[in-house]
CSV table of C-alpha atoms in Angstrom, one decimal:
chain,number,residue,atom,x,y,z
A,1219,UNK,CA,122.5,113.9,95.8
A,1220,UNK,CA,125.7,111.7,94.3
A,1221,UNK,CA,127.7,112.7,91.8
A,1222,UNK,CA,126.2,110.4,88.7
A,1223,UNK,CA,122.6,111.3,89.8
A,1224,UNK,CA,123.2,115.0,89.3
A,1225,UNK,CA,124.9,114.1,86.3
A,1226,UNK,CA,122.0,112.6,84.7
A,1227,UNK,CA,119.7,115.3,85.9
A,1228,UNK,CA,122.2,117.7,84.2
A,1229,UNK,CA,122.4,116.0,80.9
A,1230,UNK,CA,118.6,115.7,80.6
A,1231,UNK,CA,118.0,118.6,82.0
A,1232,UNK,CA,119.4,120.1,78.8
A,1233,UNK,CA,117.9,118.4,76.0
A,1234,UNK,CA,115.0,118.9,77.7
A,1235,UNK,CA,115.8,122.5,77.7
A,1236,UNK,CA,116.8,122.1,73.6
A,1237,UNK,CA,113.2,120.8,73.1
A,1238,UNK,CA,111.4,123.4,74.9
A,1239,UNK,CA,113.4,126.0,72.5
A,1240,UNK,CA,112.8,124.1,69.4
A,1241,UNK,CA,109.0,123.6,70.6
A,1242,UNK,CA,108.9,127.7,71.5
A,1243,UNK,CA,110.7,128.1,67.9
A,1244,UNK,CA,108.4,126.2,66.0
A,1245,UNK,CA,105.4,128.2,67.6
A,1246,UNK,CA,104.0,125.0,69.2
A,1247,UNK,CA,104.2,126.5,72.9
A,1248,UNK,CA,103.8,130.2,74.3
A,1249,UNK,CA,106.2,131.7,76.5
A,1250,UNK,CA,103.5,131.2,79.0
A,1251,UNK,CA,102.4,127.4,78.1
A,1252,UNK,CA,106.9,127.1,78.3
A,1253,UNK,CA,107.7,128.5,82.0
A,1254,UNK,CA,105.0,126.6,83.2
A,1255,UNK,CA,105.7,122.9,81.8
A,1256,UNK,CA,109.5,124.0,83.0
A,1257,UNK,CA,108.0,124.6,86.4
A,1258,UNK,CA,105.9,121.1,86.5
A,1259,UNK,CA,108.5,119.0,85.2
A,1260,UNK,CA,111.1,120.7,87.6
A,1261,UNK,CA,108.6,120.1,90.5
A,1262,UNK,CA,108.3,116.3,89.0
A,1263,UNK,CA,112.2,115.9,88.8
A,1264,UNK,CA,113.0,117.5,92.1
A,1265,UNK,CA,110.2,115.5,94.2
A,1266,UNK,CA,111.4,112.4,92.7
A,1267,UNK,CA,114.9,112.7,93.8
A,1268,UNK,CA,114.0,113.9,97.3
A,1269,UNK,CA,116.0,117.1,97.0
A,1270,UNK,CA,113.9,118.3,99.3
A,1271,UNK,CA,111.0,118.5,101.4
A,1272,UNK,CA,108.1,118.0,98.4
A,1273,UNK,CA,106.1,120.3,100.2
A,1274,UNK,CA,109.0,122.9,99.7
A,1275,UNK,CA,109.4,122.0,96.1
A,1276,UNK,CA,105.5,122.3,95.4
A,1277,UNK,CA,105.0,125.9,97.1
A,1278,UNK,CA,108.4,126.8,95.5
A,1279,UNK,CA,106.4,126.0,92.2
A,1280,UNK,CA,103.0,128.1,93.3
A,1281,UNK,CA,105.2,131.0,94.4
A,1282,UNK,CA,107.2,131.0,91.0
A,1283,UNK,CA,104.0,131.0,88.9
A,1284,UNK,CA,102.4,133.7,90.8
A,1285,UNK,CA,105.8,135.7,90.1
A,1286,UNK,CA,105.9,135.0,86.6
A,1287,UNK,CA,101.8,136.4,86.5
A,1288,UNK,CA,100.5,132.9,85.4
A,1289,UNK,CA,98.1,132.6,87.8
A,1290,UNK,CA,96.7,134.5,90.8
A,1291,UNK,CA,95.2,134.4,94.2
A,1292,UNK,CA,91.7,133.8,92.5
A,1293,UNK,CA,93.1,131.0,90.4
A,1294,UNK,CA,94.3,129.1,93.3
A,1295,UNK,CA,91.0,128.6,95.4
A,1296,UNK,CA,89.3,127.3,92.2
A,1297,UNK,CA,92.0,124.4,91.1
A,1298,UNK,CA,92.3,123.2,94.8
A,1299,UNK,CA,89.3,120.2,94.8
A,1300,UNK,CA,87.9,120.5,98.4
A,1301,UNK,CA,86.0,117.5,97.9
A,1302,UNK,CA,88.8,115.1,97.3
A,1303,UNK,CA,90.7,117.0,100.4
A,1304,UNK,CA,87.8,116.9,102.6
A,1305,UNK,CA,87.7,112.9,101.5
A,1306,UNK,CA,91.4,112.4,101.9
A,1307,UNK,CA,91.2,114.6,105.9
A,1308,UNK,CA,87.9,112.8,107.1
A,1309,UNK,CA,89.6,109.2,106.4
A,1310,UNK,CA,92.7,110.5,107.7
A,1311,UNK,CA,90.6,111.2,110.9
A,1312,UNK,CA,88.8,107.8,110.8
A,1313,UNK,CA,92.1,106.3,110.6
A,1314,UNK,CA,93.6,107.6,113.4
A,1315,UNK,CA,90.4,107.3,115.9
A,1316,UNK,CA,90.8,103.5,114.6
A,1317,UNK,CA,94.3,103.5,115.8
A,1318,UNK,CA,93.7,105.5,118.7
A,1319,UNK,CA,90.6,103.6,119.9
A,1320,UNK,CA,92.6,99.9,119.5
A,1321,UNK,CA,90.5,98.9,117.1
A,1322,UNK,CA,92.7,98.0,114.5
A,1323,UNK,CA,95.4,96.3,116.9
A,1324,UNK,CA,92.4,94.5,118.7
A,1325,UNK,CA,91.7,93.1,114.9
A,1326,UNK,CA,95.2,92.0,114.5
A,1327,UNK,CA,95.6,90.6,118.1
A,1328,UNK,CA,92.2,88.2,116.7
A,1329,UNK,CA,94.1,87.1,113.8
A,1330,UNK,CA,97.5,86.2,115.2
A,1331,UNK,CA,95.4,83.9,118.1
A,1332,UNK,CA,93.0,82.4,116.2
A,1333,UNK,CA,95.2,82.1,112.8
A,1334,UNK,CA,98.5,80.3,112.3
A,1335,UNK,CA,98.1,80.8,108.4
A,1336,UNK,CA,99.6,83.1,106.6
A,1337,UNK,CA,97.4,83.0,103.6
A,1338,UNK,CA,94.7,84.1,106.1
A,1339,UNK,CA,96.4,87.6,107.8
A,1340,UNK,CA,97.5,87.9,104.0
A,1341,UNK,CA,93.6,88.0,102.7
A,1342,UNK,CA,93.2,89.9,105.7
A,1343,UNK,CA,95.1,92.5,104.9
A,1344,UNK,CA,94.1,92.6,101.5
A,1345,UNK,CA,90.2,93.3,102.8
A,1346,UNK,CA,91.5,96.0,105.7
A,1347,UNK,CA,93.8,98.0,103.1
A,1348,UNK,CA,90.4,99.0,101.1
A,1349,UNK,CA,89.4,101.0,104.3
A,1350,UNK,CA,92.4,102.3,106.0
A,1351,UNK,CA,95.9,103.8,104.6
A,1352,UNK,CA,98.0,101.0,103.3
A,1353,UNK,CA,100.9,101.8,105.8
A,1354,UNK,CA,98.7,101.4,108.9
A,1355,UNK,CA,97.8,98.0,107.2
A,1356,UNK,CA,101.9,97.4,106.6
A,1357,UNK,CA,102.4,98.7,110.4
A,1358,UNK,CA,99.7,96.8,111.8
A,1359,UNK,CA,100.1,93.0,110.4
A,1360,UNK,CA,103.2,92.4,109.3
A,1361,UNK,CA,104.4,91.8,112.8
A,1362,UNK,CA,102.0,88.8,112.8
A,1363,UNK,CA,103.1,88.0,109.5
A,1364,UNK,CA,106.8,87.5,110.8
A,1365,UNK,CA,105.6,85.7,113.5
A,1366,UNK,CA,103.8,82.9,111.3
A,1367,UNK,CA,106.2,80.9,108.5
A,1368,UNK,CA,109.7,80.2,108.0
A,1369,UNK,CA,110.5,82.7,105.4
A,1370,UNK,CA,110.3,86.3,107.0
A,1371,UNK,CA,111.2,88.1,103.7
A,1372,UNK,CA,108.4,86.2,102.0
A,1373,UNK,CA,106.0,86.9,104.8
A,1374,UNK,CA,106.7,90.8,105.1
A,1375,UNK,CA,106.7,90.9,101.0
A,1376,UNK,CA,103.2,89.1,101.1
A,1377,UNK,CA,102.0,91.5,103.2
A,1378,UNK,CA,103.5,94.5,101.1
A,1379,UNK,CA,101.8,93.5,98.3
A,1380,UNK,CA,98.7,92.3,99.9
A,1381,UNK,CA,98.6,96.1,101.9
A,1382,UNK,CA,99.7,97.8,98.4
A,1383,UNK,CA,97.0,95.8,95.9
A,1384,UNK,CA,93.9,96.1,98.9
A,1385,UNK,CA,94.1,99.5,98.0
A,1386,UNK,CA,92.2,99.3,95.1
A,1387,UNK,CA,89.0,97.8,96.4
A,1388,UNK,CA,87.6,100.4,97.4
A,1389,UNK,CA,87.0,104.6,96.1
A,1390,UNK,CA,88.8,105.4,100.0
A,1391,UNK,CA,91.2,102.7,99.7
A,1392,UNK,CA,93.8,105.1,98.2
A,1393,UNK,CA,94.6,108.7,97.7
A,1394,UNK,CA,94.9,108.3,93.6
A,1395,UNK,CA,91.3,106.2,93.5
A,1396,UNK,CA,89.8,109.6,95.7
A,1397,UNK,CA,91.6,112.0,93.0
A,1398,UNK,CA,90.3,109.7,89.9
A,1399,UNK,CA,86.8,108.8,90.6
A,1400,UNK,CA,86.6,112.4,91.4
A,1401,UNK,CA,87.5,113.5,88.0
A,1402,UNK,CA,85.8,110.4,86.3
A,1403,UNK,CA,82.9,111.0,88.1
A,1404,UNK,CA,82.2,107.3,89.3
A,1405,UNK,CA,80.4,106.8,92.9
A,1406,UNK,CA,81.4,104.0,95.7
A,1407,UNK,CA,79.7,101.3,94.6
A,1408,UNK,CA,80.4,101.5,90.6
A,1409,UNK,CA,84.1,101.5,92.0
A,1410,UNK,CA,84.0,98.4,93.7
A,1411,UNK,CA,82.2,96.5,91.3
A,1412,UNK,CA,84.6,97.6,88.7
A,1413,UNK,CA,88.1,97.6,90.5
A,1414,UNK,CA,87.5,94.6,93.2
A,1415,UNK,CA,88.0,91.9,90.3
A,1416,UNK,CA,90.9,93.8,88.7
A,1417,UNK,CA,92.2,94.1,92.2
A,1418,UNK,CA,92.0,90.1,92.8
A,1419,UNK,CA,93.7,89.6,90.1
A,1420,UNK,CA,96.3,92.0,90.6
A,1421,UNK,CA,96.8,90.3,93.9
A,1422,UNK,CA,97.0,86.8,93.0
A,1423,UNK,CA,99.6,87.5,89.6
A,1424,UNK,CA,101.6,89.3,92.2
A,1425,UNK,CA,102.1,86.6,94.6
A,1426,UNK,CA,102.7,84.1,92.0
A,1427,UNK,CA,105.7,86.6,91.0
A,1428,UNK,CA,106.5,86.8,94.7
A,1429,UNK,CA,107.2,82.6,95.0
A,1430,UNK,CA,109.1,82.7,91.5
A,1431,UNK,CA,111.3,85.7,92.4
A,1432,UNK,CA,112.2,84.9,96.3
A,1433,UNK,CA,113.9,81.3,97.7
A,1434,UNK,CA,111.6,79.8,99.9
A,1435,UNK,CA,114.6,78.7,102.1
A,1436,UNK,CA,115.6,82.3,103.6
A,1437,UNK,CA,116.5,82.2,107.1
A,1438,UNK,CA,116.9,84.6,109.9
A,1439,UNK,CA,116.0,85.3,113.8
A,1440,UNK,CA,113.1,87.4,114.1
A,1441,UNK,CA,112.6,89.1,117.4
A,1442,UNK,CA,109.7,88.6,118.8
A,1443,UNK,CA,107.1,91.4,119.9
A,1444,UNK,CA,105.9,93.0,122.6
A,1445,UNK,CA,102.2,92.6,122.6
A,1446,UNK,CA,100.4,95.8,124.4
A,1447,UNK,CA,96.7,95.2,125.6
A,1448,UNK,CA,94.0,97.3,124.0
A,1449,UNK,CA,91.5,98.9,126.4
A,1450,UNK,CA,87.7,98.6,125.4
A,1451,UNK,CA,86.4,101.9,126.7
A,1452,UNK,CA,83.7,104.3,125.1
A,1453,UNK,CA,85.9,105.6,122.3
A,1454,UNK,CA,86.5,102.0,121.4
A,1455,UNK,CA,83.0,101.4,120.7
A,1456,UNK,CA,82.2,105.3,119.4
A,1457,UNK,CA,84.7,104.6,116.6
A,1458,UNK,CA,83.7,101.0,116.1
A,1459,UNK,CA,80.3,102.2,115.3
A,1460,UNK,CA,81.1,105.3,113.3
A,1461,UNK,CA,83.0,103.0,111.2
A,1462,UNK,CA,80.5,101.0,110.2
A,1463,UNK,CA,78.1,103.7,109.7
A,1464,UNK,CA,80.8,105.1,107.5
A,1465,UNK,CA,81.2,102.5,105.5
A,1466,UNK,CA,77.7,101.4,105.0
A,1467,UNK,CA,77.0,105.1,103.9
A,1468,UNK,CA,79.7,105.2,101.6
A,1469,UNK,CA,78.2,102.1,99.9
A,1470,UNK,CA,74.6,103.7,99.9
A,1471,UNK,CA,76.2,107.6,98.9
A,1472,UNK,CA,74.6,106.8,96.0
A,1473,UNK,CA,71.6,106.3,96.9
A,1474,UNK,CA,71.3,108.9,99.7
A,1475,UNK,CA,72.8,111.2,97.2
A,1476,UNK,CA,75.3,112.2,99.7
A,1477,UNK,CA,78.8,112.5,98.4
A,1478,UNK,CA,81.6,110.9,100.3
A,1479,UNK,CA,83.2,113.7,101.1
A,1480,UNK,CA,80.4,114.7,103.3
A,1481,UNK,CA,80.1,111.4,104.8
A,1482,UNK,CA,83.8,111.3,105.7
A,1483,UNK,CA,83.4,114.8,107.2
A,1484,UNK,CA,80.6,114.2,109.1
A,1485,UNK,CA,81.9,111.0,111.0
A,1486,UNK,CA,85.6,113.3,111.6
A,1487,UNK,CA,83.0,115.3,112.8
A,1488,UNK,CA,81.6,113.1,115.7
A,1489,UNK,CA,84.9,112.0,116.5
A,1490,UNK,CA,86.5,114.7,117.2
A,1491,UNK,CA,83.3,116.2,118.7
A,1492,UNK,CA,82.8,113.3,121.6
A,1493,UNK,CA,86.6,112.1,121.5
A,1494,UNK,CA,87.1,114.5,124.5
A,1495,UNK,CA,90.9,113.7,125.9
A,1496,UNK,CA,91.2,112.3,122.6
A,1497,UNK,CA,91.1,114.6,120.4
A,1498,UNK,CA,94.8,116.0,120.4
A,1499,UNK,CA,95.8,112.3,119.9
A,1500,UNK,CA,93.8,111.8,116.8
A,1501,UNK,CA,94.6,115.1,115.2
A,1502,UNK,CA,98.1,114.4,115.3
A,1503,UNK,CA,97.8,110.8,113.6
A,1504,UNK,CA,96.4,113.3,110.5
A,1505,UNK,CA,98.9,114.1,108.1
A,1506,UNK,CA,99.1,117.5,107.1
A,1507,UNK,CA,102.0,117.4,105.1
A,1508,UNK,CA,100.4,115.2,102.4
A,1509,UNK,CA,97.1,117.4,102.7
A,1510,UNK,CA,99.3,120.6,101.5
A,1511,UNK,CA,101.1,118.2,99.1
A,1512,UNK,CA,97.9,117.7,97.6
A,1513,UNK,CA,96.4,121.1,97.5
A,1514,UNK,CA,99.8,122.5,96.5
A,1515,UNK,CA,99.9,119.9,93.2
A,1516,UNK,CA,96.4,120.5,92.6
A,1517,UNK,CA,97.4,124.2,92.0
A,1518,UNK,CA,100.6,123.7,90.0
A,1519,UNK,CA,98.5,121.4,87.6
A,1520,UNK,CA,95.4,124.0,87.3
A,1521,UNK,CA,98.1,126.4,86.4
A,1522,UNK,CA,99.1,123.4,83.4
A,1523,UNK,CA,95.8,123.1,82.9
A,1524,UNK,CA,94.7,127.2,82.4
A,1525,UNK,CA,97.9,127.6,80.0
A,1526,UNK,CA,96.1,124.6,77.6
A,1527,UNK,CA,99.0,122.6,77.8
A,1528,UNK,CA,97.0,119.6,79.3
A,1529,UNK,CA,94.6,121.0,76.0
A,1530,UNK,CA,97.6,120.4,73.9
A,1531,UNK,CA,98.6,116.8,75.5
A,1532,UNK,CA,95.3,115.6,75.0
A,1533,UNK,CA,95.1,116.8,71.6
A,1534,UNK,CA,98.4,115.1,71.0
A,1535,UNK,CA,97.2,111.4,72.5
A,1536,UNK,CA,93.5,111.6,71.3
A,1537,UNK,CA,93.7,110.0,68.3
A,1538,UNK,CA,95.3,107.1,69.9
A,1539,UNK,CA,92.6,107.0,72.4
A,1540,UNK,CA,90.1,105.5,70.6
A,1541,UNK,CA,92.1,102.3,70.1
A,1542,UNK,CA,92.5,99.9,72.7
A,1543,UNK,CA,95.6,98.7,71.4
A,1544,UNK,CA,96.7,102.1,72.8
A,1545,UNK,CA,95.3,101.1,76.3
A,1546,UNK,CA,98.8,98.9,77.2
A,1547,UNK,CA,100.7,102.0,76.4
A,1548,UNK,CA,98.7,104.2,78.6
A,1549,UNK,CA,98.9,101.6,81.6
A,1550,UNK,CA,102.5,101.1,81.2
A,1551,UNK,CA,103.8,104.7,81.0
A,1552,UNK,CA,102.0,105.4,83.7
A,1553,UNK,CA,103.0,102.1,86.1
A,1554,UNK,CA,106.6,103.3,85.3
A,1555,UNK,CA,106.1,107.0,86.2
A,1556,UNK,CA,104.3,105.7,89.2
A,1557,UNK,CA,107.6,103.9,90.0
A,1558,UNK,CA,109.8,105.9,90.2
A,1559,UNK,CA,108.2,109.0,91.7
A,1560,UNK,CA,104.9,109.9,93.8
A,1561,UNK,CA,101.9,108.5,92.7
A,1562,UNK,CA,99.8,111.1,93.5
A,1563,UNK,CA,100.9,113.9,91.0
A,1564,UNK,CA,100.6,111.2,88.0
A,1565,UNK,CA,97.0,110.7,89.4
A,1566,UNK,CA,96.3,114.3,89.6
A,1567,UNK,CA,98.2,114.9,86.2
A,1568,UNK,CA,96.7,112.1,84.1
A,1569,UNK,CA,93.3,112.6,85.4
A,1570,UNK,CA,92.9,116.3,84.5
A,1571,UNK,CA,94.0,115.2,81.2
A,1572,UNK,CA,91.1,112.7,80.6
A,1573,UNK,CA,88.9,114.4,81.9
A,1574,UNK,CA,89.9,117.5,79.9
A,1575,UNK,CA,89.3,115.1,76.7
A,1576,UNK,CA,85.9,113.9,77.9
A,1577,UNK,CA,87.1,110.4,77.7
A,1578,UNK,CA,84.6,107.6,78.2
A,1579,UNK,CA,86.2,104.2,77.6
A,1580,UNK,CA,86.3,103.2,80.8
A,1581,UNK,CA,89.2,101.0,80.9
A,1582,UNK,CA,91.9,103.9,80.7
A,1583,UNK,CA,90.2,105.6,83.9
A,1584,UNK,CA,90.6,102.1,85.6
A,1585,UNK,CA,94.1,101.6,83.7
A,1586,UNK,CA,94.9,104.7,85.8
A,1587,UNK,CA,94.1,103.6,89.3
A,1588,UNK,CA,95.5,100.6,88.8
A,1589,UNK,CA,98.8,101.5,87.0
A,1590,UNK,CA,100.0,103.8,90.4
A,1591,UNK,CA,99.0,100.9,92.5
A,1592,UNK,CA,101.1,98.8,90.6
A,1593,UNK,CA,103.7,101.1,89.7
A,1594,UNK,CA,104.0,101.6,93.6
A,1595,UNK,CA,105.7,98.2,94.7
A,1596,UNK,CA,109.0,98.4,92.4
A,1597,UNK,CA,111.0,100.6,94.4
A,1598,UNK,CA,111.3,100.8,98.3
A,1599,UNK,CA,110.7,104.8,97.9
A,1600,UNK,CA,107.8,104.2,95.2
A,1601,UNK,CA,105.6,104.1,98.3
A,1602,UNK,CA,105.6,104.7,101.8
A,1603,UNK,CA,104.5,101.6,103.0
A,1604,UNK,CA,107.6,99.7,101.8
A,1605,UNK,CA,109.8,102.0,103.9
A,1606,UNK,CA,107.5,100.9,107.1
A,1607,UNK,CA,107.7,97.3,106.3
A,1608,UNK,CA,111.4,97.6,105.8
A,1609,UNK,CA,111.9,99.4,108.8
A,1610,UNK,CA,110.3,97.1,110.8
A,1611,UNK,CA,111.7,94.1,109.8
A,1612,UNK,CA,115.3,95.6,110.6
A,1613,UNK,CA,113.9,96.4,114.4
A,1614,UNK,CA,113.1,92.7,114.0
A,1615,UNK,CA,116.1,91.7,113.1
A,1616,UNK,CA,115.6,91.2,109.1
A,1617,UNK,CA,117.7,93.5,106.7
A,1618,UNK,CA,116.5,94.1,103.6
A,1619,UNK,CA,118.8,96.5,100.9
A,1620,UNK,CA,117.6,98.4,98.5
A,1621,UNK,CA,119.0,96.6,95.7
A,1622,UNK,CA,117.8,93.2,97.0
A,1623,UNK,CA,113.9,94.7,97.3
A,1624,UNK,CA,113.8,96.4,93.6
A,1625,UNK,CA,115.7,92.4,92.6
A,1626,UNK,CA,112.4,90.8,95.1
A,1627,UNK,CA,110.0,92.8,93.8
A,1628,UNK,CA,110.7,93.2,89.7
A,1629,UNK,CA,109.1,89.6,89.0
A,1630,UNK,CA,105.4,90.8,91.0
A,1631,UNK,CA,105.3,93.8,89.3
A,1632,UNK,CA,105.7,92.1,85.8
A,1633,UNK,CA,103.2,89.9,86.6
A,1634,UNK,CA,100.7,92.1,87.8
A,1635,UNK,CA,100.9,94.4,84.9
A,1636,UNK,CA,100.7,91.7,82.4
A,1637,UNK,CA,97.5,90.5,83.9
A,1638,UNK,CA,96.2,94.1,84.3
A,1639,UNK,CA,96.8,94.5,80.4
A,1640,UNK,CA,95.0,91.4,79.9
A,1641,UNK,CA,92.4,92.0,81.6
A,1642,UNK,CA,92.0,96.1,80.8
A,1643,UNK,CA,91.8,95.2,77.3
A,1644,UNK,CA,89.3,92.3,77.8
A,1645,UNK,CA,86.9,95.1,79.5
A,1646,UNK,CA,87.4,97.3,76.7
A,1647,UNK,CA,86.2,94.6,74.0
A,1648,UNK,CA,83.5,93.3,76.3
């Protein structure tokens, strides 16, 4: 960490510290409620300026509040949500059989034959991000996108953005939409009907940014790509079917009153039950890391939660809530957080919260999703699909700085969160 960052971390480290004592002072916060926000927004802080591994910061955090008696073993098998980690783990599988199998590069070797337009792979990767992790959807077509134009920076941003707003199609698209239509309660299909519009929109404002903010007259030498066959064998076609059982089940969970979770379990299932030899491969594509991320996080904020300090946040806010002029305040706080650190603790976070409040207008739960899938293009570190699309454009000969991304990307994200305002508070007066 440099010199200025620790600095800042320093200096707001105490005033935070100052408010917590006046807070404790004043009687607002228990000595309980107070060790435990200092533990969250130390965990918060720390993941956010990689200090180190977040799955060391976020265990750190469990140990610490078992030490200071805030929670227990008990405690801890209750506030992990094994439905949205059995979600989150059967995609994961699905995901990698697709990779494994050749499906997805077979789908991209379709599109950069038959399609010389970049609008095309870009609507293309806006459909395929709704079913599998936006940076498989980065690492998959933008190669073809740097192969098609004469701006590479434009092309790989497209796809960025295109990969990043797909997300939100559908309930799977995205680990925050699992985590928030978990706590709101909504099924596949009410997701999609609600989010796909939103997510168009988002989409389309977000390219218009992208042609205002970058020169159409960048130039560079792209090296090309070696192109590897894909072999059409029985675990081709085995994960080819499962996933379009998988998706046409997820779309009927509703009516089969089977939750997606099970689905997505059943079909990891299958795969790894007849994938044979290609099993260890498939397994190793999952990533565990972000599975204990997520169960870790789920703890620390039970532990908020159990204290009543989510009680006390929501108690704070809910008076506001029932105003949608509050709605842009909501979306905006939380597309900044989602900026500048991991989405998926604001998802977790937030969520609990309006849940905790009972909260029925609608277009804060959807103000939610969208706000980390917005939040997530400003920085290259906001998510990890912008480090893979940065990384390959520097094996392909196109470097892309830090400063210059945040300068590229600033204009999208304004104009993707000005229409999502518009149009969250249009759903809230309709």
């Amino acid at each position: 960490m440099n010199r200025h960052l620790m600095s800042i971390v320093i200096v707001l480290s105490l005033v935070f510290s100052y408010y917590l004592g006046y807070l404790r002072g004043s009687g607002v916060l228990s000595e309980e409620q107070m060790r435990t926000l200092v533990i969250l927004v130390a965990s918060l802080v720390l993941i956010s300026i990689e200090f180190r591994d977040k799955n060391v910061i976020t265990l750190s955090a469990v140990v610490m509040l078992m030490a200071f008696g805030i929670i227990n073993s008990s405690d801890i098998k209750d506030f992990i949500d094994l439905d949205v980690l059995g979600l989150v783990f059967g995609m994961m599988i699905l995901s990698g059989a697709l990779q494994e199998s050749g499906i997805a590069s077979f789908i991209a070797s379709i599109l950069k034959k038959r399609s010389h337009s970049l609008l095309l792979v870009n609507i293309a990767t806006f459909i395929i991000s709704g079913f599998i992790p936006n940076v498989s959807a980065v690492m998959l077509m933008a190669p073809i996108a740097l192969s098609l134009g004469s701006n590479p920076v434009y092309s790989l941003m497209s796809i960025v953005i295109a990969a990043d707003r797909g997300g939100l199609l559908t309930l799977t698209g995205d680990i925050p939409n699992i985590i928030v239509a978990k706590a709101a309660g909504v099924g596949y299909i009410e997701f999609f009907l609600n989010m796909a519009p939103l997510a168009i929109i988002i989409y389309i404002s977000s390219i218009f940014g992208l042609k205002r903010s970058l020169p159409q007259n960048y130039s560079a030498q792209i090296r090309p790509e070696e192109e590897k066959e894909v072999k059409k064998d029985v675990f081709f076609y085995l994960s080819l079917l499962l996933l379009i059982a998988t998706i046409s089940a997820m779309i009927l969970s509703d009516f089969l009153g089977i939750k997606p979770s099970e689905i997505a379990l059943i079909s990891s299932f299958i795969i790894l039950s007849l994938g044979y030899r290609r099993m260890s491969s498939v397994l190793r594509r999952v990533d565990w890391n972000l599975l204990i991320f997520i169960s870790t996080f789920y703890v620390i904020v039970g532990a908020v939660e159990k204290t009543g300090i989510i009680e006390l946040m929501a108690s704070a806010i809910a008076p506001f809530m029932g105003s949608i002029y509050f709605i842009p305040v909501f979306f905006w706080l939380n597309t900044l957080t989602s900026a500048t650190m991991d989405n998926i603790p604001i998802a977790i976070i937030f969520s609990s919260m309006l849940s905790d409040m009972n909260c029925r207008m609608w277009a804060y739960w959807w103000g939610l999703i969208a706000a980390t899938a917005v939040g997530g293009l400003l920085l290259p570190v906001s998510n990890v699909a912008n480090l893979a699309a940065l990384s390959i454009a520097e094996e392909r000969g196109v470097r892309i700085s830090f400063r210059d991304y945040t300068k590229i990307m600033l204009l999208p994200l304004l104009a993707s969160g000005i229409s999502a305002t518009l149009y969250l508070l249009i759903y809230a007066i309709i």
